[in-house]
Tab-separated table of C-alpha atoms in Angstrom:
chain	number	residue	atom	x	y	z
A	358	UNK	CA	0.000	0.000	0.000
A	359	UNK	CA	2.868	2.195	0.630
A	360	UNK	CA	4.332	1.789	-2.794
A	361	UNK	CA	1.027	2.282	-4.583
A	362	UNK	CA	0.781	5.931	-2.903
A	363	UNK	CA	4.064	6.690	-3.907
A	364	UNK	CA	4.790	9.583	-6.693
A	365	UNK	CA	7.857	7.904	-7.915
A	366	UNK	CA	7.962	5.674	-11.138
A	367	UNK	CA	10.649	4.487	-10.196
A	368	UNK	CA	9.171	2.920	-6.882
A	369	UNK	CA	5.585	1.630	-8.507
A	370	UNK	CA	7.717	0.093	-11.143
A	371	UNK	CA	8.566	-2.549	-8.333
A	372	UNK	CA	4.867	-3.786	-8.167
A	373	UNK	CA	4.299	-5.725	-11.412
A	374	UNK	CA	0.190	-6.430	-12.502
A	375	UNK	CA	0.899	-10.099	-11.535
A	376	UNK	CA	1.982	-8.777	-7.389
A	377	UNK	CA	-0.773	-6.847	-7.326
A	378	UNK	CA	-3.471	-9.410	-8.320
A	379	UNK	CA	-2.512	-11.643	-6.016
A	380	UNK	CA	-2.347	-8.973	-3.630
A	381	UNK	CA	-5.967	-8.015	-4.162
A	382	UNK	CA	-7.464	-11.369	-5.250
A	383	UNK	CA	-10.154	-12.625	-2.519
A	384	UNK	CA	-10.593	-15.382	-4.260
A	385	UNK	CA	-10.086	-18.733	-2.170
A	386	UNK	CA	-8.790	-20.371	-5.251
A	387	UNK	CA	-6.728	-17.739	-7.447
A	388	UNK	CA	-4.995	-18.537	-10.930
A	389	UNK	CA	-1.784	-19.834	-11.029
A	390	UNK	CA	0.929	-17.601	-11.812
A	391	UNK	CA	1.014	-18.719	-15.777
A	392	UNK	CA	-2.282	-17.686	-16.357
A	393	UNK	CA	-2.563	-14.264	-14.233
A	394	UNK	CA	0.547	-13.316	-15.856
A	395	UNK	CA	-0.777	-13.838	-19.531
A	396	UNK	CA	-4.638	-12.169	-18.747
A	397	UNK	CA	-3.505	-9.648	-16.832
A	398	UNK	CA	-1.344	-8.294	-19.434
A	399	UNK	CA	-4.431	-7.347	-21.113
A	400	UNK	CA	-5.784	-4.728	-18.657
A	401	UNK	CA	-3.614	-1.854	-19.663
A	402	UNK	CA	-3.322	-2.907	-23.193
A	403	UNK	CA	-6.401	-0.449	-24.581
A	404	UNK	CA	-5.361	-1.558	-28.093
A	405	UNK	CA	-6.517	-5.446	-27.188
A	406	UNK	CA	-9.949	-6.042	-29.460
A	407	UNK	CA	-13.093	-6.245	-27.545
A	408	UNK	CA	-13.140	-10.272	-27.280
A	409	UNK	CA	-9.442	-10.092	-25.420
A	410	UNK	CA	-10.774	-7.156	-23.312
A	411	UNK	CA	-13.799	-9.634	-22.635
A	412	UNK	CA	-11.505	-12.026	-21.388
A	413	UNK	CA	-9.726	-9.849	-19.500
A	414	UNK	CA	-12.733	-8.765	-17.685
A	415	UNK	CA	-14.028	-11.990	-17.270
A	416	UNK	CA	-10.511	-12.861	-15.658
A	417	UNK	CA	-11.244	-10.264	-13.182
A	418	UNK	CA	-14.822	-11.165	-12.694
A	419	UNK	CA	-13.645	-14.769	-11.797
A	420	UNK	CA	-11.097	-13.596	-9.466
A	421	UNK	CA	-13.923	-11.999	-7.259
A	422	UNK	CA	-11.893	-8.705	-8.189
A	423	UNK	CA	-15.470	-6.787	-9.632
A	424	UNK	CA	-14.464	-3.909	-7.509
A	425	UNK	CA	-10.940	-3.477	-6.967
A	426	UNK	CA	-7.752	-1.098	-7.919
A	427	UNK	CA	-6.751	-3.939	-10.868
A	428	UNK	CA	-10.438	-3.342	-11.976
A	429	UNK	CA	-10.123	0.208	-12.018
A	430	UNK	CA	-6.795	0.373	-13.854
A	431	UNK	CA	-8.354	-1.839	-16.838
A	432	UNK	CA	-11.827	0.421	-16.950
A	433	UNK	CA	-10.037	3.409	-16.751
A	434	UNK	CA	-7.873	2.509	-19.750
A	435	UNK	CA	-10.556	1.836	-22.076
A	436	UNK	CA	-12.303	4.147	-24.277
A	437	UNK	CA	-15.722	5.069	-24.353
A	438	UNK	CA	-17.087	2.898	-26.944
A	439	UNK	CA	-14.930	-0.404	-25.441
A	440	UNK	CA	-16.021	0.682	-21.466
A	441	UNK	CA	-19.225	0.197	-23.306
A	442	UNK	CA	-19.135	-3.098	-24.838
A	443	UNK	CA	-17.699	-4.341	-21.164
A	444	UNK	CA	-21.101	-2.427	-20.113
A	445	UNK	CA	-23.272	-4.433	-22.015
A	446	UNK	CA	-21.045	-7.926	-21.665
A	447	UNK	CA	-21.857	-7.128	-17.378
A	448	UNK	CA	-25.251	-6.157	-17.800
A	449	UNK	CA	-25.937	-9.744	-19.154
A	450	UNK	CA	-23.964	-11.727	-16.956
A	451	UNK	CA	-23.610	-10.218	-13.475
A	452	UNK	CA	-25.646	-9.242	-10.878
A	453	UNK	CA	-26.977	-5.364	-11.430
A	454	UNK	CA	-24.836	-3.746	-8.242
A	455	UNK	CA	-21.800	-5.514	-9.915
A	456	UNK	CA	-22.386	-3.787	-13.446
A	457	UNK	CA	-23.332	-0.812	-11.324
A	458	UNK	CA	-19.567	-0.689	-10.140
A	459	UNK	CA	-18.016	-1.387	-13.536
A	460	UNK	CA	-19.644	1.401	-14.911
A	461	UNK	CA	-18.562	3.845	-11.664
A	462	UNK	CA	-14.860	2.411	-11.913
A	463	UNK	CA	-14.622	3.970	-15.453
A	464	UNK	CA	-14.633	7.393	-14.352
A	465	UNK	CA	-16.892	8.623	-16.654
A	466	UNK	CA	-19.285	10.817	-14.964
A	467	UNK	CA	-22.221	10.895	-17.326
A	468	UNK	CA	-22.916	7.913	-16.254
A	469	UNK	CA	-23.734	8.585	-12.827
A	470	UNK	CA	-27.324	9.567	-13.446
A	471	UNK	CA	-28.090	5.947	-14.685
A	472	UNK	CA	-26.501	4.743	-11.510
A	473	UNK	CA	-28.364	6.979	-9.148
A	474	UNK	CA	-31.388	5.605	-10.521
A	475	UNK	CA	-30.842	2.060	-9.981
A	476	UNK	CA	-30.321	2.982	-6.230
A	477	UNK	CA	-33.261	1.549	-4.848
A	478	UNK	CA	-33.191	-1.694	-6.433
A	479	UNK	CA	-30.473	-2.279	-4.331
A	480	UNK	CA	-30.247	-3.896	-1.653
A	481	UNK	CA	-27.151	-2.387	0.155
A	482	UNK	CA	-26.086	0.520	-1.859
A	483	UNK	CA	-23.056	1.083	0.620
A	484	UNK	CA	-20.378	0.151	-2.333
A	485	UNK	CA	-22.052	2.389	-5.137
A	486	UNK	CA	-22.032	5.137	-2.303
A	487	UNK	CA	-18.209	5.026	-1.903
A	488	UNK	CA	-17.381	4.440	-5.870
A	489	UNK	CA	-19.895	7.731	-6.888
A	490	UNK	CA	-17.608	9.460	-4.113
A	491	UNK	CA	-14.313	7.908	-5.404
A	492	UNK	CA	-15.013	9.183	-8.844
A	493	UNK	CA	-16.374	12.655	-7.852
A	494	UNK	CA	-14.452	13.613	-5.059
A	495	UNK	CA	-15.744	16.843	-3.204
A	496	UNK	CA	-17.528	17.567	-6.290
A	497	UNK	CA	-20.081	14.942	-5.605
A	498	UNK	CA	-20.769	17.717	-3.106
A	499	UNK	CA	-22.691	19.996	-5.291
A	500	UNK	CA	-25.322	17.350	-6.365
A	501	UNK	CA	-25.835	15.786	-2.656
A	502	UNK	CA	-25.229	16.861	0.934
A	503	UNK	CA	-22.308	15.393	2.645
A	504	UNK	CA	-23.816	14.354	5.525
A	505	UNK	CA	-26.853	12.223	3.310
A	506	UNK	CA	-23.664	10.740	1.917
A	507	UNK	CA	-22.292	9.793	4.711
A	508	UNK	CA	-25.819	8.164	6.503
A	509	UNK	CA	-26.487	6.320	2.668
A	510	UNK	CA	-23.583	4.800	2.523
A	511	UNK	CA	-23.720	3.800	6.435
A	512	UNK	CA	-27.131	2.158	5.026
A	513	UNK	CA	-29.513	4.238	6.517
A	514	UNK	CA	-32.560	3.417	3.950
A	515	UNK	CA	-34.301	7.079	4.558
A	516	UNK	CA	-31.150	8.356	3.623
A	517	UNK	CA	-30.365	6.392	0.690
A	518	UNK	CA	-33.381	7.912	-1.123
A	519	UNK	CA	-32.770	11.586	0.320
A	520	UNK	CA	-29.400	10.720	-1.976
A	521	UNK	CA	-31.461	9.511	-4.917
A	522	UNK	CA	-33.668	12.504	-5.092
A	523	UNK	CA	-31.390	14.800	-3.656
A	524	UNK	CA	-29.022	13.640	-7.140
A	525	UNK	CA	-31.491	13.469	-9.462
A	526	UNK	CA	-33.009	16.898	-8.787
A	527	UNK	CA	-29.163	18.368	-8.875
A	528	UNK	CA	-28.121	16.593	-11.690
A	529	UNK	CA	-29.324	18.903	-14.336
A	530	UNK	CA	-27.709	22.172	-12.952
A	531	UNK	CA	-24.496	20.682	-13.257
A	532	UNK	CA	-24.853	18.422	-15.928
A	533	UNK	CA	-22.995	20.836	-18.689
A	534	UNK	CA	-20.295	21.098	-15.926
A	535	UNK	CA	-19.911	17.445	-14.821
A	536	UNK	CA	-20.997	15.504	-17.922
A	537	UNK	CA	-18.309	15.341	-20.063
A	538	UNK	CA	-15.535	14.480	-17.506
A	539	UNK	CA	-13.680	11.134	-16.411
A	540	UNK	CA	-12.834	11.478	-13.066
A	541	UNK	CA	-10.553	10.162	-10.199
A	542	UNK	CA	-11.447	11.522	-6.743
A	543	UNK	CA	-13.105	14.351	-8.560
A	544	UNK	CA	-9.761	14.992	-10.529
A	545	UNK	CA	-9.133	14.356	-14.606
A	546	UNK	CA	-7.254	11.260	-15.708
A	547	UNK	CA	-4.464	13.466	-17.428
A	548	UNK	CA	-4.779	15.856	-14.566
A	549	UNK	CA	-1.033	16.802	-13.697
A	550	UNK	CA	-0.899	16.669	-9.938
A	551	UNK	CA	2.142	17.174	-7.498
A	552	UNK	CA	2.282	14.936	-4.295
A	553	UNK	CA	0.120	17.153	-2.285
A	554	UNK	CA	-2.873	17.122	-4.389
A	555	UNK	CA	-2.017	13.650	-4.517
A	556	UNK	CA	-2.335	12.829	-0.985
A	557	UNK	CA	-5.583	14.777	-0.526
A	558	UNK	CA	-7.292	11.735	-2.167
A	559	UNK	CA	-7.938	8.783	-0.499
A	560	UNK	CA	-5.974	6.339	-0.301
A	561	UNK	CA	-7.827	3.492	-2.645
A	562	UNK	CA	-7.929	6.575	-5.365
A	563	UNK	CA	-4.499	7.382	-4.979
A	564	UNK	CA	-3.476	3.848	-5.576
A	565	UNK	CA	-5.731	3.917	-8.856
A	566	UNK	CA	-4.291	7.132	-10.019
A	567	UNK	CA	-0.744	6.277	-9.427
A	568	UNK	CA	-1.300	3.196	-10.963
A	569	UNK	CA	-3.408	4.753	-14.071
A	570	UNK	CA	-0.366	6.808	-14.296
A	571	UNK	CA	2.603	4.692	-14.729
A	572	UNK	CA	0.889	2.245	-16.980
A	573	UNK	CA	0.324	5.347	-19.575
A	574	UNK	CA	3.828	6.566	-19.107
A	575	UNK	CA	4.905	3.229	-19.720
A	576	UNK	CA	2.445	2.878	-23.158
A	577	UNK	CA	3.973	6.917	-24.437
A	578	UNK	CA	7.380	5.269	-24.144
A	579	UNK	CA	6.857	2.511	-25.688
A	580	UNK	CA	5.184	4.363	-28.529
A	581	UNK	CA	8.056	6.660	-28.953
A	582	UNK	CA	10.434	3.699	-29.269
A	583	UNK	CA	8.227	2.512	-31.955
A	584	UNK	CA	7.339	-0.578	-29.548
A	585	UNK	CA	3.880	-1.209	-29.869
A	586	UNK	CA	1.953	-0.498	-26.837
């Protein structure tokens, strides 16, 4: 955890994809090293063609890793059109508060409103809480009051639709502000942040954005050697 708040390439370099899955895996039987090393390899590839990115997800999925820092770094290098296709892969497999987080994990903030409204059809809406928060930041803020965040995601049920309507009311006078952004802890993906903006985040999003970080320095490099990515 130390490492993956660091600023320094040169220190997240020494955690490889392959560490950190089976770091984060809760899984009770993981892969074995073979195949973790050869799917995982696919989560910061964004060139891969939707059936590897599939498989990739579905890796993930199977490793009870749905929500977690390796799922964010795949999501989060994805575009648009290919976050998607994994959107519509999820919706007909998993469970709906497991698509819910794939689609939160990719940063992109227009899709919050779709989220919000699958609130109540949940029945703990704690993680969806945390993840709107995790993308937003303090910005999430302007659409709801922090202290309804704070009693939703402690599962007060009262509070959970004070969130709901409190969002969906908000939504629109922000909307030309917010929509168009991908966000980590309320900050851009290409954002250029020094350690103490850094360290304002939490520590999950930190991880993420450290992460995020290295992985596209790593891609521009090997671009500019004329290595594909």
């Amino acid at each position: 955890k130390v490492l993956l708040q660091q600023h320094s390439y040169n220190l997240i370099a020494l955690i490889d994809l392959q560490t950190l899955y089976f770091a984060f895996s809760t899984s009770q039987n993981p892969a074995d090293q073979t195949l973790a090393k050869s799917e995982l390899m696919i989560l910061v590839d964004s060139q891969s063609d939707i059936k590897n990115l599939i498989t990739g997800f579905n890796f993930l999925c199977q490793s009870e890793l749905v929500n977690s820092p390796l799922m964010s770094l795949f999501l989060l290098s994805l575009s648009w059109e290919q976050v998607n296709a994994i959107g519509n892969h999820a919706s007909r497999n998993l469970p709906t508060v497991d698509v819910l987080q794939v689609l939160l994990q990719s940063g992109f903030v227009k899709l919050l409103p779709l989220v919000n409204a699958s609130l109540n059809k949940i029945e703990n809406p704690s993680s969806l809480i945390a993840l709107m928060r995790r993308m937003l930041g303090d910005k999430l803020d302007l659409l709801v009051d922090f202290e309804t965040q704070i009693s939703a995601w402690q599962g007060e049920q009262q509070a959970c639709a004070d969130f709901k309507q409190q969002l969906q009311l908000n939504w629109p006078k922000y909307e030309e502000q917010l929509a168009s952004l991908r966000l980590i802890a309320g900050n851009a993906l290409n954002a250029k942040l020094n350690a103490i903006e850094i360290s304002a985040m939490d520590c999950y999003s930190q991880a993420v954005f450290n992460l995020h970080r290295y992985y596209q320095h790593l891609a521009a490099k090997k671009l500019n050697a004329g290595v594909p990515a």
